[in-house]
Amino acid sequence: DATTGEFEAGFDKGGQTREHLLLVRSLGVQQLVVAVNKLDNVEWSKDRFDEIVESLSAFLTQSGFQTAKTTYAPVAGFLGVNLVDRSMPEATELSRWYTGPTLVELLDRLEPPGRGIDAPFRFPVTNVFRGQTATSSGFAVAGRICSGVVQVGERVRVLPGDESAVIKIIESDGESLPWAAAGSSVHLYLSAIDPIHLSIGSVLCPPTSLVPIVSSFVAQVILFDIQIPLTIGASVELFHHARNIPATITPLEILDRVSGAVIKTNPRVLSKGMAAKVRITLRGSTISESSVSSSMAKLPLETFKTNKDMGRVLLRRSGETVAAGIVLSIDT
């Protein structure tokens, strides 16, 4: 938002712009298109656009984004200026100093991310419901396929736990499919399982390639603009896809945010903006509706090197996001 004071409110200390940028970077986003909106509110000022680009560029570079993969587009969303074209009269002032691509053109130039089709099937459950299709009805689970391929009739394991189920129907956008692959958001209708064993946060996978169930692991995280530092044994809430579990952290190393080199070992305190390696230990589950009380204190998790989507975590405390990062190793 290029409006005077609005960009500063979001980007300065405590602003959500900084937190969101750090969050998407920690979750693996490498390409970025920044739409500098509402330039019409500042009379299409090139100086204002350059000021915002300069401020963001320095922060993004420090946060790990590559300059070559970051682009900027001056736009006015309400007027439609430079979204698809600049043919309207309102774009006259902008066209005097900007002749680059439109926002849509920049988006079209992004390189599509690779999909882990050849990796084992992984499906974190985001919702459990009783659904009905034109040919059948029953219990279904919703989510996005992180990796692999699944087809109708295939048997899958439900983790955590010892239960298995059979894929009865695969549905996407109201259409029944014979199979689905990584990157697809689908509803999977299941049979041969009691729905009591299904819960938000469960992970479906092949019986021959199970996701490790862990209670402790080492992660590399980036701390956000937190007011209270994280100390040894600090309590946080771990988020992994749709699952959230209370946990404690133990700082192991402070790292350089750009090179990853170790700056300090066994630190007592982690403060805002730091990159660090920490051990995260789960303390239990917040999913009270589950009947599997003994196993829910553990989490189906893989390292980022093994499966990028299954190896990302988010840490929150007292209603705010304090850190995000990737899983480096799993304690066995």
Tab-separated table of C-alpha atoms in Angstrom:
chain	number	residue	atom	x	y	z
A	1	ASP	CA	0.000	0.000	0.000
A	2	ALA	CA	1.794	3.113	-1.290
A	3	THR	CA	-0.527	5.485	0.560
A	4	THR	CA	1.439	7.862	2.781
A	5	GLY	CA	1.873	6.235	6.178
A	6	GLU	CA	0.288	2.905	5.218
A	7	PHE	CA	3.444	1.239	3.911
A	8	GLU	CA	5.339	2.425	6.969
A	9	ALA	CA	2.658	1.031	9.300
A	10	GLY	CA	2.979	-2.422	7.748
A	11	PHE	CA	6.729	-2.450	7.282
A	12	ASP	CA	8.055	-0.743	10.387
A	13	LYS	CA	8.540	-2.486	13.727
A	14	GLY	CA	5.654	-4.787	14.544
A	15	GLY	CA	4.119	-4.499	11.071
A	16	GLN	CA	2.615	-7.543	9.380
A	17	THR	CA	4.418	-6.960	6.082
A	18	ARG	CA	7.730	-7.993	7.635
A	19	GLU	CA	6.214	-11.013	9.364
A	20	HIS	CA	4.456	-12.218	6.215
A	21	LEU	CA	7.617	-11.894	4.108
A	22	LEU	CA	9.658	-13.858	6.637
A	23	LEU	CA	6.908	-16.429	6.855
A	24	VAL	CA	6.677	-17.108	3.121
A	25	ARG	CA	10.477	-17.287	2.859
A	26	SER	CA	10.714	-19.786	5.705
A	27	LEU	CA	8.012	-21.875	4.041
A	28	GLY	CA	10.094	-22.254	0.913
A	29	VAL	CA	8.871	-19.463	-1.367
A	30	GLN	CA	11.767	-18.348	-3.583
A	31	GLN	CA	10.104	-16.238	-6.284
A	32	LEU	CA	8.367	-13.000	-5.373
A	33	VAL	CA	6.247	-10.470	-7.263
A	34	VAL	CA	5.570	-7.313	-5.231
A	35	ALA	CA	2.565	-5.226	-6.299
A	36	VAL	CA	2.996	-1.671	-5.001
A	37	ASN	CA	-0.685	-0.752	-4.854
A	38	LYS	CA	-2.647	2.506	-4.551
A	39	LEU	CA	-0.051	4.640	-6.319
A	40	ASP	CA	-2.959	6.787	-7.504
A	41	ASN	CA	-3.264	7.983	-3.877
A	42	VAL	CA	0.196	9.566	-4.150
A	43	GLU	CA	-0.349	11.043	-7.632
A	44	TRP	CA	1.633	8.256	-9.336
A	45	SER	CA	4.831	9.417	-7.685
A	46	LYS	CA	7.919	7.637	-9.037
A	47	ASP	CA	9.858	8.807	-5.977
A	48	ARG	CA	7.352	7.055	-3.683
A	49	PHE	CA	7.579	3.845	-5.726
A	50	ASP	CA	11.394	3.922	-5.676
A	51	GLU	CA	11.375	4.587	-1.926
A	52	ILE	CA	9.243	1.514	-1.257
A	53	VAL	CA	11.281	-0.678	-3.617
A	54	GLU	CA	14.522	0.417	-1.956
A	55	SER	CA	13.220	-0.319	1.541
A	56	LEU	CA	11.830	-3.718	0.563
A	57	SER	CA	14.862	-4.753	-1.498
A	58	ALA	CA	17.281	-4.349	1.399
A	59	PHE	CA	15.015	-6.296	3.750
A	60	LEU	CA	14.311	-9.085	1.237
A	61	THR	CA	17.987	-9.572	0.466
A	62	GLN	CA	18.750	-9.794	4.178
A	63	SER	CA	15.923	-12.319	4.566
A	64	GLY	CA	17.339	-14.638	1.903
A	65	PHE	CA	15.381	-13.693	-1.228
A	66	GLN	CA	17.448	-13.473	-4.405
A	67	THR	CA	17.334	-10.125	-6.187
A	68	ALA	CA	17.054	-11.836	-9.578
A	69	LYS	CA	13.891	-13.636	-8.460
A	70	THR	CA	12.158	-10.563	-6.994
A	71	THR	CA	10.205	-8.137	-9.193
A	72	TYR	CA	8.042	-5.072	-8.521
A	73	ALA	CA	4.967	-3.696	-10.284
A	74	PRO	CA	3.359	-0.277	-9.655
A	75	VAL	CA	-0.422	-0.714	-9.733
A	76	ALA	CA	-3.758	0.779	-8.745
A	77	GLY	CA	-6.004	-2.183	-8.053
A	78	PHE	CA	-9.276	-0.287	-7.707
A	79	LEU	CA	-8.782	1.453	-11.066
A	80	GLY	CA	-7.320	-1.640	-12.733
A	81	VAL	CA	-4.172	0.220	-13.786
A	82	ASN	CA	-1.212	-2.015	-14.747
A	83	LEU	CA	-2.938	-5.198	-13.663
A	84	VAL	CA	-3.520	-6.507	-17.196
A	85	ASP	CA	-2.711	-3.429	-19.307
A	86	ARG	CA	-2.236	0.329	-19.193
A	87	SER	CA	-4.650	1.320	-21.956
A	88	MET	CA	-7.082	3.263	-19.760
A	89	PRO	CA	-6.861	7.068	-19.367
A	90	GLU	CA	-6.055	6.720	-15.654
A	91	ALA	CA	-2.720	5.117	-16.603
A	92	THR	CA	-1.395	8.184	-18.423
A	93	GLU	CA	0.649	9.506	-15.497
A	94	LEU	CA	2.133	6.098	-14.726
A	95	SER	CA	3.077	5.452	-18.355
A	96	ARG	CA	5.245	8.571	-18.364
A	97	TRP	CA	7.871	6.853	-16.203
A	98	TYR	CA	6.997	3.138	-16.156
A	99	THR	CA	7.199	1.037	-19.327
A	100	GLY	CA	7.801	-2.374	-17.762
A	101	PRO	CA	5.551	-5.453	-17.618
A	102	THR	CA	2.113	-5.537	-16.022
A	103	LEU	CA	1.346	-7.505	-12.872
A	104	VAL	CA	-0.182	-10.393	-14.852
A	105	GLU	CA	2.821	-10.506	-17.166
A	106	LEU	CA	5.163	-10.757	-14.182
A	107	LEU	CA	3.070	-13.559	-12.702
A	108	ASP	CA	3.135	-15.416	-16.022
A	109	ARG	CA	6.940	-15.286	-15.996
A	110	LEU	CA	7.235	-17.185	-12.711
A	111	GLU	CA	8.725	-20.640	-13.016
A	112	PRO	CA	6.248	-23.324	-11.844
A	113	PRO	CA	7.592	-25.237	-8.832
A	114	GLY	CA	8.378	-28.901	-9.249
A	115	ARG	CA	5.935	-31.458	-7.909
A	116	GLY	CA	7.143	-34.509	-5.999
A	117	ILE	CA	5.192	-37.000	-8.090
A	118	ASP	CA	7.888	-39.671	-7.790
A	119	ALA	CA	8.041	-39.413	-3.982
A	120	PRO	CA	5.856	-41.554	-1.664
A	121	PHE	CA	2.227	-40.455	-1.216
A	122	ARG	CA	1.729	-37.941	1.611
A	123	PHE	CA	-1.667	-36.411	2.464
A	124	PRO	CA	-2.080	-34.251	5.622
A	125	VAL	CA	-5.762	-34.084	6.552
A	126	THR	CA	-7.244	-30.586	6.934
A	127	ASN	CA	-10.895	-31.596	7.411
A	128	VAL	CA	-13.004	-34.674	8.161
A	129	PHE	CA	-16.660	-34.710	7.133
A	130	ARG	CA	-19.576	-36.845	6.002
A	131	GLY	CA	-20.067	-36.116	2.339
A	132	GLN	CA	-22.213	-37.279	-0.536
A	133	THR	CA	-21.533	-37.607	-4.262
A	134	ALA	CA	-23.760	-38.582	-7.154
A	135	THR	CA	-22.769	-42.234	-6.751
A	136	SER	CA	-21.914	-42.677	-3.093
A	137	SER	CA	-21.842	-41.190	0.382
A	138	GLY	CA	-19.735	-41.647	3.481
A	139	PHE	CA	-16.871	-40.187	5.447
A	140	ALA	CA	-14.278	-38.181	3.586
A	141	VAL	CA	-11.101	-36.275	4.335
A	142	ALA	CA	-9.967	-33.070	2.660
A	143	GLY	CA	-6.469	-31.793	2.051
A	144	ARG	CA	-3.679	-31.213	-0.422
A	145	ILE	CA	-1.451	-33.993	-1.710
A	146	CYS	CA	2.095	-33.048	-0.705
A	147	SER	CA	3.802	-35.715	-2.786
A	148	GLY	CA	3.195	-38.890	-4.744
A	149	VAL	CA	0.124	-40.269	-6.489
A	150	VAL	CA	-3.028	-41.925	-5.130
A	151	GLN	CA	-5.700	-43.877	-6.991
A	152	VAL	CA	-9.123	-45.327	-6.298
A	153	GLY	CA	-8.954	-48.733	-4.624
A	154	GLU	CA	-5.589	-48.124	-3.016
A	155	ARG	CA	-5.063	-48.967	0.650
A	156	VAL	CA	-3.467	-46.283	2.841
A	157	ARG	CA	-2.312	-46.012	6.434
A	158	VAL	CA	-3.666	-43.337	8.774
A	159	LEU	CA	-1.002	-41.865	11.054
A	160	PRO	CA	-0.588	-41.570	13.943
A	161	GLY	CA	-2.172	-44.893	14.827
A	162	ASP	CA	-2.344	-48.396	13.408
A	163	GLU	CA	-5.434	-48.026	11.234
A	164	SER	CA	-5.689	-48.339	7.468
A	165	ALA	CA	-8.374	-47.440	4.935
A	166	VAL	CA	-9.253	-47.911	1.275
A	167	ILE	CA	-9.689	-45.012	-1.149
A	168	LYS	CA	-13.282	-45.329	-2.391
A	169	ILE	CA	-13.693	-42.058	-4.311
A	170	ILE	CA	-11.362	-39.191	-5.254
A	171	GLU	CA	-13.159	-35.904	-5.828
A	172	SER	CA	-11.856	-32.506	-6.958
A	173	ASP	CA	-14.090	-29.492	-7.687
A	174	GLY	CA	-17.133	-31.758	-7.679
A	175	GLU	CA	-15.623	-34.099	-10.277
A	176	SER	CA	-14.815	-37.756	-9.583
A	177	LEU	CA	-11.278	-38.768	-10.560
A	178	PRO	CA	-9.576	-42.172	-10.967
A	179	TRP	CA	-6.325	-40.784	-9.503
A	180	ALA	CA	-4.704	-37.595	-8.203
A	181	ALA	CA	-1.106	-36.403	-7.916
A	182	ALA	CA	1.067	-34.050	-5.872
A	183	GLY	CA	-0.181	-30.474	-5.736
A	184	SER	CA	-3.871	-31.399	-6.051
A	185	SER	CA	-6.425	-30.376	-3.416
A	186	VAL	CA	-8.926	-33.229	-3.185
A	187	HIS	CA	-11.572	-34.958	-1.104
A	188	LEU	CA	-10.841	-38.620	-0.437
A	189	TYR	CA	-13.822	-40.821	0.453
A	190	LEU	CA	-12.643	-43.712	2.604
A	191	SER	CA	-13.961	-47.159	3.412
A	192	ALA	CA	-12.862	-49.990	5.720
A	193	ILE	CA	-12.159	-47.639	8.630
A	194	ASP	CA	-14.094	-46.349	11.616
A	195	PRO	CA	-14.302	-42.520	11.343
A	196	ILE	CA	-13.337	-42.253	15.006
A	197	HIS	CA	-9.780	-42.935	13.866
A	198	LEU	CA	-9.782	-39.931	11.504
A	199	SER	CA	-8.940	-36.444	12.744
A	200	ILE	CA	-7.651	-33.128	11.489
A	201	GLY	CA	-3.868	-33.376	11.420
A	202	SER	CA	-3.721	-37.069	10.522
A	203	VAL	CA	-1.502	-38.043	7.592
A	204	LEU	CA	-2.365	-40.649	4.953
A	205	CYS	CA	0.509	-42.592	3.397
A	206	PRO	CA	1.235	-45.992	1.797
A	207	PRO	CA	1.588	-48.988	4.162
A	208	THR	CA	4.955	-49.690	2.531
A	209	SER	CA	6.357	-46.168	3.082
A	210	LEU	CA	5.292	-44.853	6.459
A	211	VAL	CA	5.944	-41.313	7.676
A	212	PRO	CA	8.186	-41.343	10.776
A	213	ILE	CA	6.341	-40.629	14.030
A	214	VAL	CA	8.457	-38.334	16.186
A	215	SER	CA	8.340	-36.578	19.533
A	216	SER	CA	11.598	-34.626	19.203
A	217	PHE	CA	13.538	-33.183	16.278
A	218	VAL	CA	16.076	-30.530	15.280
A	219	ALA	CA	14.976	-27.585	13.147
A	220	GLN	CA	16.511	-24.491	11.611
A	221	VAL	CA	14.262	-21.506	12.265
A	222	ILE	CA	14.062	-17.776	11.645
A	223	LEU	CA	12.705	-15.691	14.526
A	224	PHE	CA	10.247	-12.932	13.741
A	225	ASP	CA	9.937	-9.506	15.369
A	226	ILE	CA	9.228	-10.880	18.842
A	227	GLN	CA	9.100	-8.721	21.966
A	228	ILE	CA	10.051	-11.422	24.478
A	229	PRO	CA	13.142	-13.550	23.637
A	230	LEU	CA	12.968	-17.345	23.551
A	231	THR	CA	14.973	-19.016	26.308
A	232	ILE	CA	15.914	-22.619	27.077
A	233	GLY	CA	12.749	-24.611	27.734
A	234	ALA	CA	10.426	-21.917	26.383
A	235	SER	CA	6.871	-23.128	25.733
A	236	VAL	CA	5.526	-22.682	22.219
A	237	GLU	CA	2.801	-24.137	20.051
A	238	LEU	CA	4.043	-26.099	17.066
A	239	PHE	CA	2.022	-25.948	13.846
A	240	HIS	CA	2.546	-28.540	11.117
A	241	HIS	CA	-0.072	-28.342	8.350
A	242	ALA	CA	-3.413	-28.534	10.210
A	243	ARG	CA	-1.917	-29.998	13.390
A	244	ASN	CA	-0.917	-27.957	16.445
A	245	ILE	CA	0.850	-29.365	19.500
A	246	PRO	CA	2.368	-27.775	22.626
A	247	ALA	CA	6.154	-28.033	22.603
A	248	THR	CA	9.320	-26.765	24.252
A	249	ILE	CA	12.448	-25.541	22.501
A	250	THR	CA	16.127	-25.816	23.335
A	251	PRO	CA	18.471	-23.465	21.429
A	252	LEU	CA	21.496	-25.287	19.975
A	253	GLU	CA	23.226	-22.789	17.688
A	254	ILE	CA	22.858	-19.228	16.409
A	255	LEU	CA	23.428	-19.058	12.641
A	256	ASP	CA	24.288	-16.352	10.142
A	257	ARG	CA	21.052	-15.620	8.265
A	258	VAL	CA	22.745	-15.404	4.862
A	259	SER	CA	25.585	-17.947	4.919
A	260	GLY	CA	24.229	-20.327	7.559
A	261	ALA	CA	27.566	-20.355	9.374
A	262	VAL	CA	27.522	-21.054	13.116
A	263	ILE	CA	27.983	-17.855	15.141
A	264	LYS	CA	27.461	-19.223	18.658
A	265	THR	CA	26.791	-22.629	20.204
A	266	ASN	CA	24.502	-23.422	23.133
A	267	PRO	CA	23.028	-19.916	23.439
A	268	ARG	CA	20.812	-19.107	26.388
A	269	VAL	CA	18.547	-16.687	24.549
A	270	LEU	CA	17.193	-16.253	21.020
A	271	SER	CA	15.984	-12.768	20.120
A	272	LYS	CA	14.166	-11.195	17.188
A	273	GLY	CA	15.563	-11.570	13.703
A	274	MET	CA	17.939	-14.391	14.563
A	275	ALA	CA	18.446	-17.590	12.594
A	276	ALA	CA	19.036	-20.569	14.833
A	277	LYS	CA	19.173	-24.321	15.118
A	278	VAL	CA	16.897	-25.597	17.895
A	279	ARG	CA	15.655	-28.869	19.304
A	280	ILE	CA	11.863	-29.025	19.539
A	281	THR	CA	10.277	-31.494	21.965
A	282	LEU	CA	6.544	-32.182	21.834
A	283	ARG	CA	4.612	-32.039	25.113
A	284	GLY	CA	1.188	-33.346	24.107
A	285	SER	CA	-1.785	-32.679	21.869
A	286	THR	CA	-4.454	-30.005	21.665
A	287	ILE	CA	-6.765	-32.237	19.666
A	288	SER	CA	-9.152	-33.136	22.466
A	289	GLU	CA	-11.710	-34.819	20.251
A	290	SER	CA	-9.337	-37.634	19.290
A	291	SER	CA	-9.744	-40.973	20.973
A	292	VAL	CA	-6.135	-41.995	20.392
A	293	SER	CA	-4.707	-40.399	23.517
A	294	SER	CA	-1.438	-42.301	23.741
A	295	SER	CA	-0.168	-41.731	20.209
A	296	MET	CA	-1.342	-38.170	19.541
A	297	ALA	CA	1.554	-36.702	21.550
A	298	LYS	CA	3.725	-37.630	18.565
A	299	LEU	CA	3.750	-36.156	15.095
A	300	PRO	CA	4.072	-37.637	11.574
A	301	LEU	CA	7.021	-35.639	10.287
A	302	GLU	CA	9.865	-35.846	7.777
A	303	THR	CA	13.016	-33.835	7.246
A	304	PHE	CA	12.948	-30.978	4.756
A	305	LYS	CA	15.573	-32.802	2.689
A	306	THR	CA	13.305	-35.850	2.401
A	307	ASN	CA	10.032	-34.020	1.730
A	308	LYS	CA	9.861	-30.219	1.659
A	309	ASP	CA	6.139	-29.973	2.386
A	310	MET	CA	6.342	-32.431	5.283
A	311	GLY	CA	9.452	-30.781	6.712
A	312	ARG	CA	8.225	-27.237	7.418
A	313	VAL	CA	7.080	-26.041	10.850
A	314	LEU	CA	5.687	-22.890	12.435
A	315	LEU	CA	6.009	-21.767	16.058
A	316	ARG	CA	3.505	-19.521	17.847
A	317	ARG	CA	3.262	-18.154	21.373
A	318	SER	CA	0.523	-16.122	23.036
A	319	GLY	CA	-1.340	-15.655	19.770
A	320	GLU	CA	1.598	-14.438	17.679
A	321	THR	CA	3.921	-16.188	15.244
A	322	VAL	CA	7.413	-16.244	16.775
A	323	ALA	CA	9.380	-18.394	14.326
A	324	ALA	CA	9.200	-20.650	11.287
A	325	GLY	CA	11.618	-23.054	9.721
A	326	ILE	CA	12.542	-26.466	8.382
A	327	VAL	CA	13.230	-29.852	9.958
A	328	LEU	CA	16.906	-30.848	9.757
A	329	SER	CA	16.909	-34.164	11.592
A	330	ILE	CA	14.620	-36.431	13.561
A	331	ASP	CA	15.479	-37.842	16.970
A	332	THR	CA	15.029	-41.596	17.170
